[in-house]
Amino acid sequence: MTTTTIREQIDAMSDEDRFFAAAYLQHLANEQDEERQTRLESRMNRMDSGKKFTLDQLVDVHQKLESQGL
């Protein structure tokens, strides 16, 4: 398949299909990004060790930021 054929198919897509295709291409790029994978693994390990927030804590932070106009 040529890039011209791919472009023509993308041009013929609906907005919804184009959005899905863009998200899928981003997903593929993310999967191949070693630095991103390392960051995600590190974050997951921190969460697994107990360093995470409860929903109540996040709601509280959100409300405080909203009250400050942020």
CSV table of N, CA, C and O in Angstrom, one decimal, residues 20-63:
chain,number,residue,atom,x,y,z
A,20,PHE,N,-10.4,7.8,15.4
A,20,PHE,CA,-10.0,6.5,15.9
A,20,PHE,C,-8.6,6.1,15.3
A,20,PHE,O,-7.8,5.6,16.0
A,21,ALA,N,-8.5,6.4,14.0
A,21,ALA,CA,-7.2,6.1,13.3
A,21,ALA,C,-6.0,6.9,14.0
A,21,ALA,O,-5.0,6.3,14.2
A,22,ALA,N,-6.3,8.2,14.2
A,22,ALA,CA,-5.2,9.0,14.9
A,22,ALA,C,-4.9,8.5,16.2
A,22,ALA,O,-3.7,8.4,16.6
A,23,ALA,N,-5.9,8.1,17.0
A,23,ALA,CA,-5.7,7.5,18.4
A,23,ALA,C,-4.9,6.2,18.3
A,23,ALA,O,-4.0,6.0,19.1
A,24,TYR,N,-5.2,5.4,17.3
A,24,TYR,CA,-4.5,4.1,17.1
A,24,TYR,C,-3.1,4.4,16.8
A,24,TYR,O,-2.2,3.7,17.3
A,25,LEU,N,-2.8,5.3,15.8
A,25,LEU,CA,-1.4,5.6,15.5
A,25,LEU,C,-0.6,6.1,16.7
A,25,LEU,O,0.5,5.8,16.8
A,26,GLN,N,-1.3,7.0,17.5
A,26,GLN,CA,-0.6,7.5,18.7
A,26,GLN,C,-0.3,6.3,19.7
A,26,GLN,O,0.8,6.3,20.3
A,27,HIS,N,-1.2,5.4,19.8
A,27,HIS,CA,-1.1,4.2,20.6
A,27,HIS,C,0.2,3.4,20.2
A,27,HIS,O,1.0,3.0,21.0
A,28,LEU,N,0.3,3.2,18.9
A,28,LEU,CA,1.4,2.4,18.3
A,28,LEU,C,2.7,3.2,18.6
A,28,LEU,O,3.7,2.5,19.0
A,29,ALA,N,2.7,4.5,18.5
A,29,ALA,CA,3.9,5.3,18.7
A,29,ALA,C,4.3,5.2,20.2
A,29,ALA,O,5.5,5.0,20.6
A,30,ASN,N,3.3,5.3,21.1
A,30,ASN,CA,3.5,5.2,22.5
A,30,ASN,C,4.1,3.8,22.9
A,30,ASN,O,5.0,3.7,23.8
A,31,GLU,N,3.6,2.7,22.3
A,31,GLU,CA,4.1,1.4,22.6
A,31,GLU,C,5.6,1.2,22.3
A,31,GLU,O,6.3,0.5,22.9
A,32,GLN,N,6.0,1.9,21.3
A,32,GLN,CA,7.4,1.8,20.8
A,32,GLN,C,8.3,2.8,21.5
A,32,GLN,O,9.5,2.8,21.2
A,33,ASP,N,7.8,3.7,22.3
A,33,ASP,CA,8.6,4.7,23.0
A,33,ASP,C,9.2,4.1,24.3
A,33,ASP,O,8.5,4.1,25.3
A,34,GLU,N,10.4,3.7,24.3
A,34,GLU,CA,11.0,3.1,25.4
A,34,GLU,C,11.1,4.0,26.6
A,34,GLU,O,10.8,3.6,27.8
A,35,GLU,N,11.4,5.3,26.4
A,35,GLU,CA,11.4,6.2,27.5
A,35,GLU,C,10.1,6.3,28.2
A,35,GLU,O,9.9,6.4,29.4
A,36,ARG,N,9.0,6.4,27.4
A,36,ARG,CA,7.6,6.5,28.0
A,36,ARG,C,7.3,5.2,28.7
A,36,ARG,O,6.7,5.3,29.8
A,37,GLN,N,7.7,4.0,28.2
A,37,GLN,CA,7.4,2.8,28.9
A,37,GLN,C,8.1,2.7,30.2
A,37,GLN,O,7.6,2.3,31.2
A,38,THR,N,9.4,3.2,30.3
A,38,THR,CA,10.1,3.3,31.5
A,38,THR,C,9.4,4.2,32.6
A,38,THR,O,9.3,3.8,33.7
A,39,ARG,N,9.0,5.4,32.1
A,39,ARG,CA,8.3,6.3,33.0
A,39,ARG,C,7.0,5.6,33.6
A,39,ARG,O,6.7,5.7,34.8
A,40,LEU,N,6.2,5.0,32.7
A,40,LEU,CA,5.0,4.3,33.2
A,40,LEU,C,5.3,3.2,34.2
A,40,LEU,O,4.6,3.1,35.2
A,41,GLU,N,6.3,2.4,33.9
A,41,GLU,CA,6.7,1.4,34.8
A,41,GLU,C,7.1,1.9,36.2
A,41,GLU,O,6.6,1.4,37.2
A,42,SER,N,7.8,3.0,36.2
A,42,SER,CA,8.2,3.6,37.4
A,42,SER,C,7.0,4.1,38.2
A,42,SER,O,6.9,3.9,39.4
A,43,ARG,N,6.1,4.8,37.5
A,43,ARG,CA,4.9,5.3,38.1
A,43,ARG,C,4.0,4.2,38.7
A,43,ARG,O,3.5,4.3,39.8
A,44,MET,N,3.9,3.1,37.9
A,44,MET,CA,3.1,2.0,38.4
A,44,MET,C,3.8,1.3,39.6
A,44,MET,O,3.0,0.9,40.6
A,45,ASN,N,5.1,1.2,39.6
A,45,ASN,CA,5.8,0.7,40.8
A,45,ASN,C,5.5,1.5,42.0
A,45,ASN,O,5.3,1.0,43.2
A,46,ARG,N,5.6,2.9,41.9
A,46,ARG,CA,5.3,3.8,43.0
A,46,ARG,C,3.9,3.6,43.5
A,46,ARG,O,3.6,3.5,44.7
A,47,MET,N,2.9,3.4,42.6
A,47,MET,CA,1.5,3.2,43.0
A,47,MET,C,1.4,1.9,43.7
A,47,MET,O,0.7,1.8,44.8
A,48,ASP,N,2.0,0.8,43.2
A,48,ASP,CA,1.9,-0.5,43.8
A,48,ASP,C,2.5,-0.5,45.2
A,48,ASP,O,2.1,-1.3,46.1
A,49,SER,N,3.5,0.4,45.5
A,49,SER,CA,4.1,0.4,46.8
A,49,SER,C,3.3,1.3,47.8
A,49,SER,O,3.7,1.5,48.9
A,50,GLY,N,2.2,1.8,47.3
A,50,GLY,CA,1.3,2.5,48.2
A,50,GLY,C,1.3,4.0,48.0
A,50,GLY,O,0.5,4.7,48.7
A,51,LYS,N,2.0,4.6,47.1
A,51,LYS,CA,2.1,6.0,46.9
A,51,LYS,C,1.0,6.4,45.9
A,51,LYS,O,1.3,6.5,44.7
A,52,LYS,N,-0.2,6.6,46.4
A,52,LYS,CA,-1.3,7.0,45.5
A,52,LYS,C,-2.3,7.8,46.3
A,52,LYS,O,-2.2,7.8,47.5
A,53,PHE,N,-3.2,8.4,45.6
A,53,PHE,CA,-4.2,9.2,46.3
A,53,PHE,C,-5.6,8.5,46.3
A,53,PHE,O,-5.9,7.8,45.3
A,54,THR,N,-6.4,8.8,47.3
A,54,THR,CA,-7.8,8.3,47.3
A,54,THR,C,-8.6,9.3,46.5
A,54,THR,O,-8.2,10.5,46.3
A,55,LEU,N,-9.8,8.9,46.1
A,55,LEU,CA,-10.7,9.8,45.4
A,55,LEU,C,-11.1,11.0,46.3
A,55,LEU,O,-11.1,12.1,45.8
A,56,ASP,N,-11.3,10.8,47.6
A,56,ASP,CA,-11.6,11.9,48.5
A,56,ASP,C,-10.4,12.9,48.5
A,56,ASP,O,-10.7,14.2,48.5
A,57,GLN,N,-9.2,12.5,48.5
A,57,GLN,CA,-8.0,13.4,48.5
A,57,GLN,C,-8.0,14.2,47.2
A,57,GLN,O,-7.8,15.4,47.2
A,58,LEU,N,-8.3,13.5,46.1
A,58,LEU,CA,-8.3,14.2,44.8
A,58,LEU,C,-9.4,15.3,44.7
A,58,LEU,O,-9.2,16.4,44.2
A,59,VAL,N,-10.6,14.9,45.2
A,59,VAL,CA,-11.7,15.8,45.2
A,59,VAL,C,-11.3,17.1,46.1
A,59,VAL,O,-11.6,18.2,45.7
A,60,ASP,N,-10.7,16.8,47.2
A,60,ASP,CA,-10.3,17.9,48.1
A,60,ASP,C,-9.3,18.9,47.4
A,60,ASP,O,-9.5,20.1,47.4
A,61,VAL,N,-8.3,18.3,46.7
A,61,VAL,CA,-7.3,19.1,46.0
A,61,VAL,C,-8.0,19.9,44.9
A,61,VAL,O,-7.8,21.1,44.7
A,62,HIS,N,-8.9,19.2,44.2
A,62,HIS,CA,-9.7,19.9,43.1
A,62,HIS,C,-10.5,21.1,43.6
A,62,HIS,O,-10.4,22.2,43.0
A,63,GLN,N,-11.2,20.9,44.7
A,63,GLN,CA,-12.0,21.9,45.3
A,63,GLN,C,-11.1,23.1,45.7
A,63,GLN,O,-11.5,24.3,45.5
